[in-house]
Amino acid sequence: MFEIIAQNIVSGIMVGALYGLAALGLSLVFGVLKILNVAHGELIMLGGYTTFWLFNLYGLDPFVSLLVVLPTIFVVGWLLHQGLFSRVVQLDEENRIKNSLLIGFGLTLVLQNLAIQLWTADERSVTPAYATAALELGGVRLPVIRLAGLIIAFLAVAGLELFLNRSYWGKAVRATAEDWQTAALTGINIKTTYLLTFGLGASLAGIAGTLVTVSFSISPFIGLQWTLKALIVVVLAGLGSIGGVLAAGILLGVTESLSAYYWGGEYRELVGLIIFLIVLSVRPQGLFGASE
Amino acid sequence: MLHISRIDVAYGDLQVLWDVSLEVGPKSVVAMVGPNGAGKTTTLRAVMGLLRPAQGRITFMGQDITQTPTHEIVNMGLCLVPEWRGTFSTLTVLENLELGAFPKAARAKKTESMQRVFEIFPILAERQSQRAGTLSGGQRQMLAIGRALMLQPKLLILDEPSLGLAPLIVDDIFKVIKQISTEGISILVVEQNVNMALEIAQYAYVIETGRIVQHDTGAKLLTDERVRSAYMGI
């Protein structure tokens, strides 16, 4: 009994870390550029397919493929921002959000169909030799792949924190998030900061995509479900706390996992949405967001 | 140094500046005074490239900056401390100052500039690890000026430095402005506190409803009938 609950909690943590990672890029872009990229899930998908391709064509280990995924999806994000989203960031806040939603939805369709052309509509997954390997810890099973995913999620959060808090450009990103006009008056090139942030957000989605591909499977249609999951986590966490995003993701993962155990799998999604609604009405700044 | 020549500026269809010209020479203190809503801040926004004039030209050190991006203008040594103070409240005092030295040229002289800023504002050295959002209004203004000094500007523009501050603090801030100007940095100060501004300015412009209506030396405007009755209640 105890072991089953422990197993559920541990599985929840591992899935939740992936939720957090999926939300990290969305939160970063939303916090800095004040735009909502609903095609974030499609960037996750592209990251996943990059790993799939590298594994299938060249036999590259999925975790090693991250070294390719990261810069590739960064460039994809860079181009998407340069070509599309940069046109809306100069607008006032309301039109910025609205127009970014339109661009995002359009992009969703384009990227989905592109993926169907390139990889067909079949579900794909990547299964390295250690796909089923697992550690046993006091009766709790820890699949190696999920465990590695958990570590990578933590590394990504730590890396992002380090970048934002220690590097010049990271501070520029934080400054721009707070007040772009003052940032420009400080001599910061706002356009470059936006490009960098969007590229970073995209590469974080790419990393999440790799993990999704090895932990679950991908198809051209997974984007929306991951965007929604990421959105729930962003609202749960609130803006301004990188670690909070991971924590909120894990919270969601554990809650889902436990409710699926107690009430059955069909309640998995529902409980997440209920928490989402409660947080939204009781604590709209999110669990870890700074109150104004 | 800074030449604003005959600019018109509009927000959408609403024109707010007509034919505004202004000049700041090297090593000088120039003031722009006028009532709320006269177009003072708008003029500065146009200078810094946050707004584009519909007509006219702005040059700095002989270079046309009418269409130059804000950060490049800043890199040229033209720096604005905005009315809204321009500090990052979620960043610490130290981080704010470090960011002030963001352009490459300023970055090389970071330590030296920071020492200078701490000499002028010792309170900032004491509070360096505190978040800027927790500072008092006066301290935040000092941080904003300190941050601007990190850029080693050639011309420093101050928008309403006295706004919302207690009279004693205002005195301190103006003392610092004087001190900075003696070090060879030109100053353009925009103020509703007309008396204070005219006292330190060698030359001053009076702006009303989007037009420059008077300009003369600070001393002359201080004794000018019209200025005294309109702005000093005398």
Short mmCIF file of C-alpha atoms in Angstrom, two decimals:
data_model
loop_
_atom_site.label_atom_id
_atom_site.label_comp_id
_atom_site.label_asym_id
_atom_site.label_seq_id
_atom_site.Cartn_x
_atom_site.Cartn_y
_atom_site.Cartn_z
CA MET A 1 0.00 0.00 0.00
CA PHE A 2 2.62 2.49 1.12
CA GLU A 3 4.90 1.42 -1.69
CA ILE A 4 2.21 2.00 -4.30
CA ILE A 5 1.59 5.51 -3.03
CA ALA A 6 5.32 6.19 -2.92
CA GLN A 7 5.62 4.86 -6.46
CA ASN A 8 2.83 7.19 -7.58
CA ILE A 9 4.44 10.18 -5.94
CA VAL A 10 7.81 9.39 -7.49
CA SER A 11 6.28 8.91 -10.95
CA GLY A 12 4.40 12.16 -10.45
CA ILE A 13 7.60 14.00 -9.61
CA MET A 14 9.30 12.68 -12.71
CA VAL A 15 6.43 13.53 -15.05
CA GLY A 16 5.94 16.84 -13.24
CA ALA A 17 9.54 17.87 -13.79
CA LEU A 18 8.89 17.46 -17.48
CA TYR A 19 5.75 19.62 -17.16
CA GLY A 20 7.89 22.23 -15.45
CA LEU A 21 10.51 22.08 -18.17
CA ALA A 22 7.83 22.36 -20.84
CA ALA A 23 6.48 25.46 -19.09
CA LEU A 24 9.83 27.11 -18.46
CA GLY A 25 10.30 28.55 -21.95
CA LEU A 26 6.69 29.68 -22.18
CA SER A 27 6.99 31.47 -18.85
CA LEU A 28 10.28 33.12 -19.82
CA VAL A 29 8.92 34.45 -23.11
CA PHE A 30 5.65 35.57 -21.53
CA GLY A 31 7.45 37.29 -18.68
CA VAL A 32 9.92 39.19 -20.84
CA LEU A 33 8.15 39.82 -24.15
CA LYS A 34 4.60 39.86 -22.71
CA ILE A 35 3.44 37.70 -25.56
CA LEU A 36 1.82 34.29 -25.35
CA ASN A 37 3.25 31.83 -27.82
CA VAL A 38 0.57 29.17 -28.23
CA ALA A 39 2.83 27.37 -30.69
CA HIS A 40 5.17 26.56 -27.79
CA GLY A 41 3.94 22.96 -27.88
CA GLU A 42 4.89 22.75 -31.54
CA LEU A 43 8.44 23.79 -30.64
CA ILE A 44 8.42 20.90 -28.16
CA MET A 45 7.29 18.66 -31.01
CA LEU A 46 10.07 19.91 -33.30
CA GLY A 47 12.63 19.24 -30.58
CA GLY A 48 11.22 15.75 -30.23
CA TYR A 49 11.41 15.02 -33.93
CA THR A 50 14.98 16.32 -34.09
CA THR A 51 15.91 13.70 -31.51
CA PHE A 52 13.87 11.09 -33.36
CA TRP A 53 15.65 11.84 -36.61
CA LEU A 54 19.11 11.83 -35.09
CA PHE A 55 18.37 8.51 -33.39
CA ASN A 56 16.82 6.85 -36.45
CA LEU A 57 19.15 8.13 -39.13
CA TYR A 58 22.43 8.25 -37.25
CA GLY A 59 21.80 6.13 -34.18
CA LEU A 60 22.61 9.08 -31.94
CA ASP A 61 21.75 8.58 -28.28
CA PRO A 62 18.69 10.74 -27.42
CA PHE A 63 20.43 12.40 -24.48
CA VAL A 64 23.48 13.20 -26.59
CA SER A 65 21.11 14.57 -29.23
CA LEU A 66 20.32 17.41 -26.81
CA LEU A 67 23.60 18.97 -27.91
CA VAL A 68 22.10 19.29 -31.40
CA VAL A 69 18.51 19.98 -30.35
CA LEU A 70 19.44 22.95 -28.18
CA PRO A 71 21.11 25.09 -30.87
CA THR A 72 18.76 23.89 -33.63
CA ILE A 73 15.57 24.89 -31.84
CA PHE A 74 17.29 28.07 -30.65
CA VAL A 75 17.77 29.01 -34.28
CA VAL A 76 14.16 28.05 -35.08
CA GLY A 77 13.00 30.33 -32.26
CA TRP A 78 15.34 33.10 -33.39
CA LEU A 79 13.92 32.93 -36.91
CA LEU A 80 10.30 32.77 -35.74
CA HIS A 81 10.82 35.84 -33.61
CA GLN A 82 12.71 37.73 -36.28
CA GLY A 83 10.15 36.88 -38.96
CA LEU A 84 6.90 36.98 -36.98
CA PHE A 85 6.75 37.86 -33.32
CA SER A 86 9.09 40.86 -33.49
CA ARG A 87 6.32 42.63 -35.40
CA VAL A 88 3.96 42.56 -32.42
CA VAL A 89 6.31 43.35 -29.54
CA GLN A 90 6.29 47.05 -30.36
CA LEU A 91 2.51 47.22 -29.92
CA ASP A 92 0.76 48.16 -26.70
CA GLU A 93 0.17 45.38 -24.20
CA GLU A 94 -3.37 44.44 -25.22
CA ASN A 95 -2.74 44.25 -28.95
CA ARG A 96 0.53 42.49 -28.30
CA ILE A 97 -1.21 39.57 -26.58
CA LYS A 98 -4.04 39.40 -29.11
CA ASN A 99 -1.79 39.48 -32.15
CA SER A 100 0.68 37.05 -30.65
CA LEU A 101 -2.21 34.61 -30.14
CA LEU A 102 -3.19 34.92 -33.80
CA ILE A 103 0.37 34.36 -34.97
CA GLY A 104 0.73 31.45 -32.56
CA PHE A 105 -2.41 29.67 -33.72
CA GLY A 106 -1.43 30.15 -37.36
CA LEU A 107 2.02 28.82 -36.60
CA THR A 108 0.49 25.80 -34.87
CA LEU A 109 -1.26 24.78 -38.08
CA VAL A 110 1.77 25.40 -40.26
CA LEU A 111 4.17 23.47 -38.03
CA GLN A 112 1.72 20.59 -37.57
CA ASN A 113 1.33 20.17 -41.32
CA LEU A 114 5.03 20.53 -41.86
CA ALA A 115 5.56 17.70 -39.37
CA ILE A 116 3.01 15.51 -41.16
CA GLN A 117 4.87 16.10 -44.43
CA LEU A 118 8.26 15.34 -42.93
CA TRP A 119 7.49 12.53 -40.53
CA THR A 120 3.93 11.35 -41.41
CA ALA A 121 1.08 11.39 -38.89
CA ASP A 122 2.23 8.16 -37.20
CA GLU A 123 3.16 8.10 -33.56
CA ARG A 124 6.90 7.76 -33.09
CA SER A 125 9.12 7.06 -30.16
CA VAL A 126 12.78 6.59 -29.48
CA THR A 127 13.85 3.42 -27.74
CA PRO A 128 17.52 3.24 -26.85
CA ALA A 129 18.90 0.00 -25.38
CA TYR A 130 18.31 1.21 -21.83
CA ALA A 131 14.67 2.17 -22.52
CA THR A 132 13.32 -0.26 -19.98
CA ALA A 133 16.16 -0.14 -17.47
CA ALA A 134 15.17 0.90 -13.98
CA LEU A 135 16.63 1.31 -10.50
CA GLU A 136 14.92 -0.15 -7.45
CA LEU A 137 14.86 1.93 -4.31
CA GLY A 138 12.96 0.50 -1.34
CA GLY A 139 10.37 -1.13 -3.56
CA VAL A 140 9.98 1.99 -5.71
CA ARG A 141 10.87 1.68 -9.38
CA LEU A 142 12.87 4.48 -10.96
CA PRO A 143 13.06 4.16 -14.76
CA VAL A 144 16.49 5.35 -15.86
CA ILE A 145 15.10 7.51 -18.66
CA ARG A 146 12.67 9.35 -16.42
CA LEU A 147 15.35 9.81 -13.80
CA ALA A 148 17.68 11.32 -16.38
CA GLY A 149 14.80 13.56 -17.47
CA LEU A 150 14.37 14.74 -13.91
CA ILE A 151 18.06 15.58 -13.65
CA ILE A 152 18.03 17.41 -16.96
CA ALA A 153 15.00 19.46 -15.89
CA PHE A 154 16.84 20.52 -12.73
CA LEU A 155 19.98 21.30 -14.71
CA ALA A 156 17.97 23.43 -17.14
CA VAL A 157 16.44 25.40 -14.28
CA ALA A 158 19.82 25.85 -12.61
CA GLY A 159 21.41 26.88 -15.89
CA LEU A 160 18.70 29.41 -16.62
CA GLU A 161 18.90 30.84 -13.09
CA LEU A 162 22.65 31.14 -13.44
CA PHE A 163 22.34 32.87 -16.79
CA LEU A 164 19.69 35.32 -15.58
CA ASN A 165 21.40 36.17 -12.31
CA ARG A 166 25.07 36.12 -13.20
CA SER A 167 25.61 37.09 -16.82
CA TYR A 168 25.35 40.57 -18.26
CA TRP A 169 22.85 39.48 -20.89
CA GLY A 170 20.84 37.64 -18.27
CA LYS A 171 20.56 40.80 -16.23
CA ALA A 172 19.62 42.64 -19.39
CA VAL A 173 16.82 40.14 -19.91
CA ARG A 174 15.54 40.70 -16.36
CA ALA A 175 15.79 44.45 -16.78
CA THR A 176 13.89 44.33 -20.05
CA ALA A 177 11.21 42.16 -18.45
CA GLU A 178 10.69 44.77 -15.77
CA ASP A 179 10.69 47.89 -17.95
CA TRP A 180 11.82 47.86 -21.58
CA GLN A 181 12.01 51.64 -21.88
CA THR A 182 14.35 52.04 -18.94
CA ALA A 183 16.34 49.09 -20.27
CA ALA A 184 16.73 50.83 -23.63
CA LEU A 185 17.78 54.02 -21.82
CA THR A 186 20.43 51.98 -20.04
CA GLY A 187 21.95 51.15 -23.39
CA ILE A 188 20.53 47.66 -23.73
CA ASN A 189 19.62 46.61 -27.26
CA ILE A 190 16.02 45.61 -26.70
CA LYS A 191 15.62 43.85 -30.03
CA THR A 192 18.59 41.58 -29.36
CA THR A 193 17.34 40.89 -25.84
CA TYR A 194 13.95 39.86 -27.20
CA LEU A 195 15.54 37.64 -29.85
CA LEU A 196 17.78 36.01 -27.28
CA THR A 197 14.88 35.42 -24.90
CA PHE A 198 12.68 33.91 -27.57
CA GLY A 199 15.51 31.71 -28.79
CA LEU A 200 16.18 30.55 -25.23
CA GLY A 201 12.49 29.86 -24.63
CA ALA A 202 12.44 27.81 -27.82
CA SER A 203 15.53 25.79 -26.90
CA LEU A 204 14.00 25.00 -23.51
CA ALA A 205 10.96 23.71 -25.41
CA GLY A 206 13.36 21.69 -27.55
CA ILE A 207 14.91 20.03 -24.49
CA ALA A 208 11.43 19.21 -23.21
CA GLY A 209 10.67 17.74 -26.65
CA THR A 210 13.62 15.38 -26.45
CA LEU A 211 12.48 14.17 -23.04
CA VAL A 212 8.89 13.75 -24.24
CA THR A 213 10.13 11.60 -27.11
CA VAL A 214 12.12 9.25 -24.91
CA SER A 215 9.62 9.17 -22.03
CA PHE A 216 6.41 8.98 -24.07
CA SER A 217 5.98 9.25 -27.83
CA ILE A 218 5.46 12.03 -30.35
CA SER A 219 3.16 12.74 -33.23
CA PRO A 220 2.55 15.95 -35.18
CA PHE A 221 -0.47 16.59 -32.92
CA ILE A 222 1.08 16.63 -29.45
CA GLY A 223 1.66 20.38 -29.49
CA LEU A 224 -1.65 21.62 -28.13
CA GLN A 225 -1.74 19.25 -25.19
CA TRP A 226 1.74 20.37 -24.11
CA THR A 227 0.94 24.04 -24.60
CA LEU A 228 -2.09 23.61 -22.34
CA LYS A 229 -0.09 21.73 -19.74
CA ALA A 230 2.59 24.41 -19.86
CA LEU A 231 -0.02 27.13 -19.57
CA ILE A 232 -1.52 25.53 -16.46
CA VAL A 233 1.93 25.32 -14.90
CA VAL A 234 2.73 28.96 -15.78
CA VAL A 235 -0.49 30.14 -14.12
CA LEU A 236 0.11 27.88 -11.09
CA ALA A 237 3.65 29.18 -10.67
CA GLY A 238 3.06 32.83 -11.40
CA LEU A 239 5.59 35.01 -13.17
CA GLY A 240 9.04 35.89 -11.99
CA SER A 241 10.19 32.68 -10.38
CA ILE A 242 12.14 30.18 -12.46
CA GLY A 243 12.37 27.63 -9.66
CA GLY A 244 8.66 28.16 -9.00
CA VAL A 245 7.85 26.91 -12.50
CA LEU A 246 9.59 23.61 -11.85
CA ALA A 247 7.97 23.32 -8.43
CA ALA A 248 4.52 24.00 -9.91
CA GLY A 249 5.15 21.42 -12.63
CA ILE A 250 6.08 18.81 -10.04
CA LEU A 251 3.05 19.72 -7.93
CA LEU A 252 0.82 19.21 -10.96
CA GLY A 253 2.52 15.93 -11.84
CA VAL A 254 2.15 14.50 -8.33
CA THR A 255 -1.48 15.63 -8.02
CA GLU A 256 -2.34 14.09 -11.37
CA SER A 257 -0.60 10.88 -10.50
CA LEU A 258 -2.27 10.53 -7.09
CA SER A 259 -5.73 11.40 -8.34
CA ALA A 260 -5.35 8.88 -11.14
CA TYR A 261 -4.49 6.29 -8.49
CA TYR A 262 -7.36 7.10 -6.12
CA TRP A 263 -10.16 7.92 -8.55
CA GLY A 264 -9.03 6.40 -11.82
CA GLY A 265 -7.15 7.62 -14.86
CA GLU A 266 -10.03 9.65 -16.27
CA TYR A 267 -9.72 12.12 -13.37
CA ARG A 268 -6.05 12.80 -14.06
CA GLU A 269 -6.60 15.84 -16.29
CA LEU A 270 -9.65 17.08 -14.39
CA VAL A 271 -7.87 17.48 -11.05
CA GLY A 272 -5.14 19.54 -12.70
CA LEU A 273 -7.72 21.87 -14.20
CA ILE A 274 -9.57 22.20 -10.89
CA ILE A 275 -6.38 23.24 -9.09
CA PHE A 276 -5.74 25.64 -11.96
CA LEU A 277 -9.15 27.27 -11.45
CA ILE A 278 -8.77 27.45 -7.68
CA VAL A 279 -5.35 29.09 -7.90
CA LEU A 280 -6.58 31.48 -10.57
CA SER A 281 -9.44 32.69 -8.39
CA VAL A 282 -7.81 32.60 -4.95
CA ARG A 283 -4.23 33.55 -5.79
CA PRO A 284 -4.15 35.07 -9.28
CA GLN A 285 -0.46 36.00 -9.01
CA GLY A 286 0.29 32.26 -8.80
CA LEU A 287 1.75 30.16 -6.01
CA PHE A 288 5.29 31.52 -6.36
CA GLY A 289 4.65 34.81 -8.14
CA ALA A 290 5.43 38.09 -6.43
CA SER A 291 2.27 39.99 -5.51
CA GLU A 292 2.14 43.48 -6.96
CA MET B 1 26.54 69.23 -28.58
CA LEU B 2 22.83 68.50 -28.73
CA HIS B 3 20.84 70.30 -31.37
CA ILE B 4 17.12 69.92 -31.58
CA SER B 5 15.98 71.77 -34.62
CA ARG B 6 12.35 72.47 -35.34
CA ILE B 7 10.79 69.17 -34.36
CA ASP B 8 7.09 68.36 -34.50
CA VAL B 9 5.98 65.33 -32.48
CA ALA B 10 2.59 63.63 -32.45
CA TYR B 11 1.06 60.71 -30.59
CA GLY B 12 -1.00 59.22 -33.39
CA ASP B 13 -3.19 62.06 -34.66
CA LEU B 14 -2.60 64.19 -31.60
CA GLN B 15 0.20 66.66 -32.16
CA VAL B 16 1.91 67.72 -28.94
CA LEU B 17 5.06 69.56 -30.06
CA TRP B 18 5.29 72.33 -32.61
CA ASP B 19 8.53 73.60 -34.05
CA VAL B 20 10.60 72.96 -30.92
CA SER B 21 14.27 73.94 -31.13
CA LEU B 22 16.79 73.68 -28.35
CA GLU B 23 20.53 73.63 -28.00
CA VAL B 24 22.89 72.33 -25.36
CA GLY B 25 26.54 73.29 -25.70
CA PRO B 26 29.57 71.48 -24.27
CA LYS B 27 30.16 71.85 -20.53
CA SER B 28 26.95 73.72 -19.94
CA VAL B 29 23.81 73.40 -17.86
CA VAL B 30 20.60 74.04 -19.73
CA ALA B 31 17.11 73.97 -18.29
CA MET B 32 13.75 73.43 -19.87
CA VAL B 33 10.89 74.60 -17.74
CA GLY B 34 7.16 74.76 -18.14
CA PRO B 35 3.89 73.56 -16.70
CA ASN B 36 2.68 69.98 -16.55
CA GLY B 37 1.64 68.68 -19.96
CA ALA B 38 3.57 71.34 -21.90
CA GLY B 39 5.59 68.71 -23.77
CA LYS B 40 8.80 68.56 -21.75
CA THR B 41 8.88 64.79 -21.34
CA THR B 42 7.74 64.32 -24.94
CA THR B 43 10.71 66.36 -26.15
CA LEU B 44 13.05 64.13 -24.17
CA ARG B 45 11.39 60.97 -25.46
CA ALA B 46 11.97 62.22 -28.99
CA VAL B 47 15.63 62.98 -28.23
CA MET B 48 16.16 59.47 -26.85
CA GLY B 49 14.47 57.76 -29.79
CA LEU B 50 11.54 56.46 -27.76
CA LEU B 51 9.32 58.53 -30.03
CA ARG B 52 10.03 59.67 -33.57
CA PRO B 53 9.45 63.29 -34.60
CA ALA B 54 7.24 63.83 -37.63
CA GLN B 55 9.32 66.83 -38.69
CA GLY B 56 12.70 68.24 -37.85
CA ARG B 57 16.12 66.95 -36.94
CA ILE B 58 18.03 66.04 -33.82
CA THR B 59 21.80 65.85 -33.81
CA PHE B 60 24.27 64.90 -31.09
CA MET B 61 27.99 65.60 -31.44
CA GLY B 62 27.37 66.44 -35.07
CA GLN B 63 25.66 63.14 -35.84
CA ASP B 64 22.02 62.88 -36.89
CA ILE B 65 20.22 60.77 -34.28
CA THR B 66 16.66 61.46 -35.40
CA GLN B 67 16.14 57.80 -36.39
CA THR B 68 18.83 56.12 -34.28
CA PRO B 69 17.75 53.28 -31.93
CA THR B 70 17.70 54.25 -28.26
CA HIS B 71 20.55 52.01 -27.13
CA GLU B 72 22.88 53.42 -29.79
CA ILE B 73 22.07 56.97 -28.72
CA VAL B 74 22.93 55.94 -25.17
CA ASN B 75 26.19 54.39 -26.37
CA MET B 76 27.13 57.71 -27.94
CA GLY B 77 27.14 59.25 -24.47
CA LEU B 78 23.68 60.80 -24.33
CA CYS B 79 21.87 59.59 -21.29
CA LEU B 80 18.45 60.25 -19.78
CA VAL B 81 17.33 59.76 -16.21
CA PRO B 82 13.61 59.47 -16.83
CA GLU B 83 10.80 61.01 -14.84
CA TRP B 84 9.80 57.53 -13.67
CA ARG B 85 13.30 57.25 -12.15
CA GLY B 86 14.47 54.39 -14.32
CA THR B 87 15.69 51.89 -11.81
CA PHE B 88 14.90 48.20 -11.87
CA SER B 89 13.07 47.44 -8.64
CA THR B 90 13.57 43.67 -8.79
CA LEU B 91 17.34 44.07 -9.22
CA THR B 92 19.72 44.98 -6.41
CA VAL B 93 21.41 48.37 -6.21
CA LEU B 94 24.67 46.78 -7.35
CA GLU B 95 23.00 45.01 -10.27
CA ASN B 96 21.34 48.27 -11.31
CA LEU B 97 24.70 50.00 -11.38
CA GLU B 98 26.37 47.12 -13.19
CA LEU B 99 23.67 47.23 -15.83
CA GLY B 100 24.33 50.94 -16.15
CA ALA B 101 27.68 49.98 -17.59
CA PHE B 102 26.10 47.70 -20.18
CA PRO B 103 27.60 49.26 -23.34
CA LYS B 104 31.02 47.80 -24.08
CA ALA B 105 32.95 51.06 -23.72
CA ALA B 106 31.40 51.70 -20.30
CA ARG B 107 31.94 48.09 -19.23
CA ALA B 108 35.70 48.48 -19.45
CA LYS B 109 35.60 51.36 -16.95
CA LYS B 110 33.05 49.71 -14.68
CA THR B 111 35.07 49.53 -11.45
CA GLU B 112 36.30 53.07 -11.80
CA SER B 113 32.82 54.45 -12.52
CA MET B 114 31.32 52.51 -9.66
CA GLN B 115 33.87 53.95 -7.22
CA ARG B 116 33.01 57.41 -8.46
CA VAL B 117 29.28 56.80 -8.00
CA PHE B 118 29.83 55.52 -4.46
CA GLU B 119 31.89 58.63 -3.69
CA ILE B 120 29.06 60.88 -4.84
CA PHE B 121 26.35 58.77 -3.20
CA PRO B 122 27.81 56.92 -0.18
CA ILE B 123 24.33 55.68 0.71
CA LEU B 124 24.33 53.52 -2.43
CA ALA B 125 27.48 51.76 -1.28
CA GLU B 126 25.78 50.96 2.02
CA ARG B 127 22.69 49.63 0.29
CA GLN B 128 24.36 47.80 -2.60
CA SER B 129 22.86 44.37 -1.96
CA GLN B 130 19.35 45.72 -1.33
CA ARG B 131 16.69 45.51 -4.03
CA ALA B 132 16.07 48.89 -5.63
CA GLY B 133 12.34 48.51 -4.98
CA THR B 134 12.96 48.80 -1.24
CA LEU B 135 14.76 52.17 -1.47
CA SER B 136 13.17 55.50 -0.55
CA GLY B 137 12.23 57.95 -3.29
CA GLY B 138 15.35 60.05 -2.79
CA GLN B 139 17.65 57.05 -2.74
CA ARG B 140 16.02 55.76 -5.89
CA GLN B 141 16.66 59.07 -7.62
CA MET B 142 20.30 58.86 -6.51
CA LEU B 143 20.48 55.33 -7.89
CA ALA B 144 18.96 56.48 -11.17
CA ILE B 145 21.54 59.24 -11.50
CA GLY B 146 24.30 56.88 -10.38
CA ARG B 147 23.23 54.34 -12.97
CA ALA B 148 23.37 57.02 -15.65
CA LEU B 149 26.86 58.06 -14.51
CA MET B 150 28.04 54.47 -14.98
CA LEU B 151 27.69 55.14 -18.70
CA GLN B 152 30.22 57.98 -18.45
CA PRO B 153 27.85 60.24 -20.37
CA LYS B 154 28.89 63.36 -22.24
CA LEU B 155 25.43 64.83 -21.80
CA LEU B 156 23.14 63.88 -18.96
CA ILE B 157 19.45 64.66 -19.25
CA LEU B 158 17.39 64.74 -16.07
CA ASP B 159 13.63 64.66 -16.29
CA GLU B 160 11.97 66.19 -13.20
CA PRO B 161 14.68 65.14 -10.74
CA SER B 162 12.81 66.88 -7.89
CA LEU B 163 9.48 65.18 -8.53
CA GLY B 164 7.92 63.81 -5.34
CA LEU B 165 10.97 64.45 -3.16
CA ALA B 166 11.21 66.30 0.14
CA PRO B 167 12.77 69.79 -0.12
CA LEU B 168 15.93 68.77 1.73
CA ILE B 169 16.53 65.86 -0.64
CA VAL B 170 15.84 68.13 -3.61
CA ASP B 171 18.62 70.42 -2.36
CA ASP B 172 20.97 67.43 -2.18
CA ILE B 173 20.09 66.28 -5.67
CA PHE B 174 20.67 69.73 -7.14
CA LYS B 175 24.01 69.99 -5.35
CA VAL B 176 25.01 66.74 -7.02
CA ILE B 177 23.83 68.00 -10.40
CA LYS B 178 26.03 71.09 -9.97
CA GLN B 179 28.95 68.93 -8.94
CA ILE B 180 28.54 66.65 -11.96
CA SER B 181 28.44 69.65 -14.27
CA THR B 182 31.74 70.95 -12.93
CA GLU B 183 33.33 67.69 -14.04
CA GLY B 184 32.71 68.50 -17.67
CA ILE B 185 29.46 66.64 -18.19
CA SER B 186 26.81 68.76 -19.87
CA ILE B 187 23.40 68.76 -18.26
CA LEU B 188 19.93 69.29 -19.60
CA VAL B 189 17.48 69.48 -16.75
CA VAL B 190 13.73 69.54 -17.19
CA GLU B 191 11.79 70.85 -14.22
CA GLN B 192 8.52 72.10 -12.87
CA ASN B 193 10.53 73.42 -9.96
CA VAL B 194 11.38 76.49 -12.03
CA ASN B 195 13.28 78.40 -9.38
CA MET B 196 15.71 75.57 -8.67
CA ALA B 197 16.28 74.85 -12.34
CA LEU B 198 16.90 78.46 -13.37
CA GLU B 199 19.35 78.97 -10.53
CA ILE B 200 21.74 76.30 -11.80
CA ALA B 201 21.16 76.81 -15.54
CA GLN B 202 23.30 79.01 -17.74
CA TYR B 203 20.63 78.99 -20.38
CA ALA B 204 16.95 78.05 -20.22
CA TYR B 205 13.93 77.46 -22.39
CA VAL B 206 10.30 77.96 -21.40
CA ILE B 207 7.89 75.58 -23.07
CA GLU B 208 4.11 76.01 -23.01
CA THR B 209 1.47 73.89 -24.80
CA GLY B 210 4.03 72.32 -27.07
CA ARG B 211 5.89 75.46 -28.13
CA ILE B 212 9.05 77.18 -26.92
CA VAL B 213 7.72 80.57 -25.84
CA GLN B 214 10.84 82.13 -24.31
CA HIS B 215 14.54 81.42 -24.04
CA ASP B 216 17.30 83.31 -22.36
CA THR B 217 20.05 82.95 -19.78
CA GLY B 218 18.95 81.41 -16.51
CA ALA B 219 19.74 84.60 -14.60
CA LYS B 220 17.63 86.78 -16.90
CA LEU B 221 14.66 84.43 -16.81
CA LEU B 222 14.87 84.35 -13.01
CA THR B 223 14.13 88.08 -12.94
CA ASP B 224 11.73 88.04 -15.88
CA GLU B 225 8.29 89.49 -15.01
CA ARG B 226 6.35 86.96 -17.01
CA VAL B 227 8.24 83.92 -15.77
CA ARG B 228 8.05 85.11 -12.16
CA SER B 229 4.31 85.65 -12.24
CA ALA B 230 3.55 82.46 -14.15
CA TYR B 231 5.84 80.00 -12.33
CA MET B 232 6.92 81.45 -9.02
CA GLY B 233 3.68 83.07 -7.94
CA ILE B 234 5.41 86.43 -7.43
#
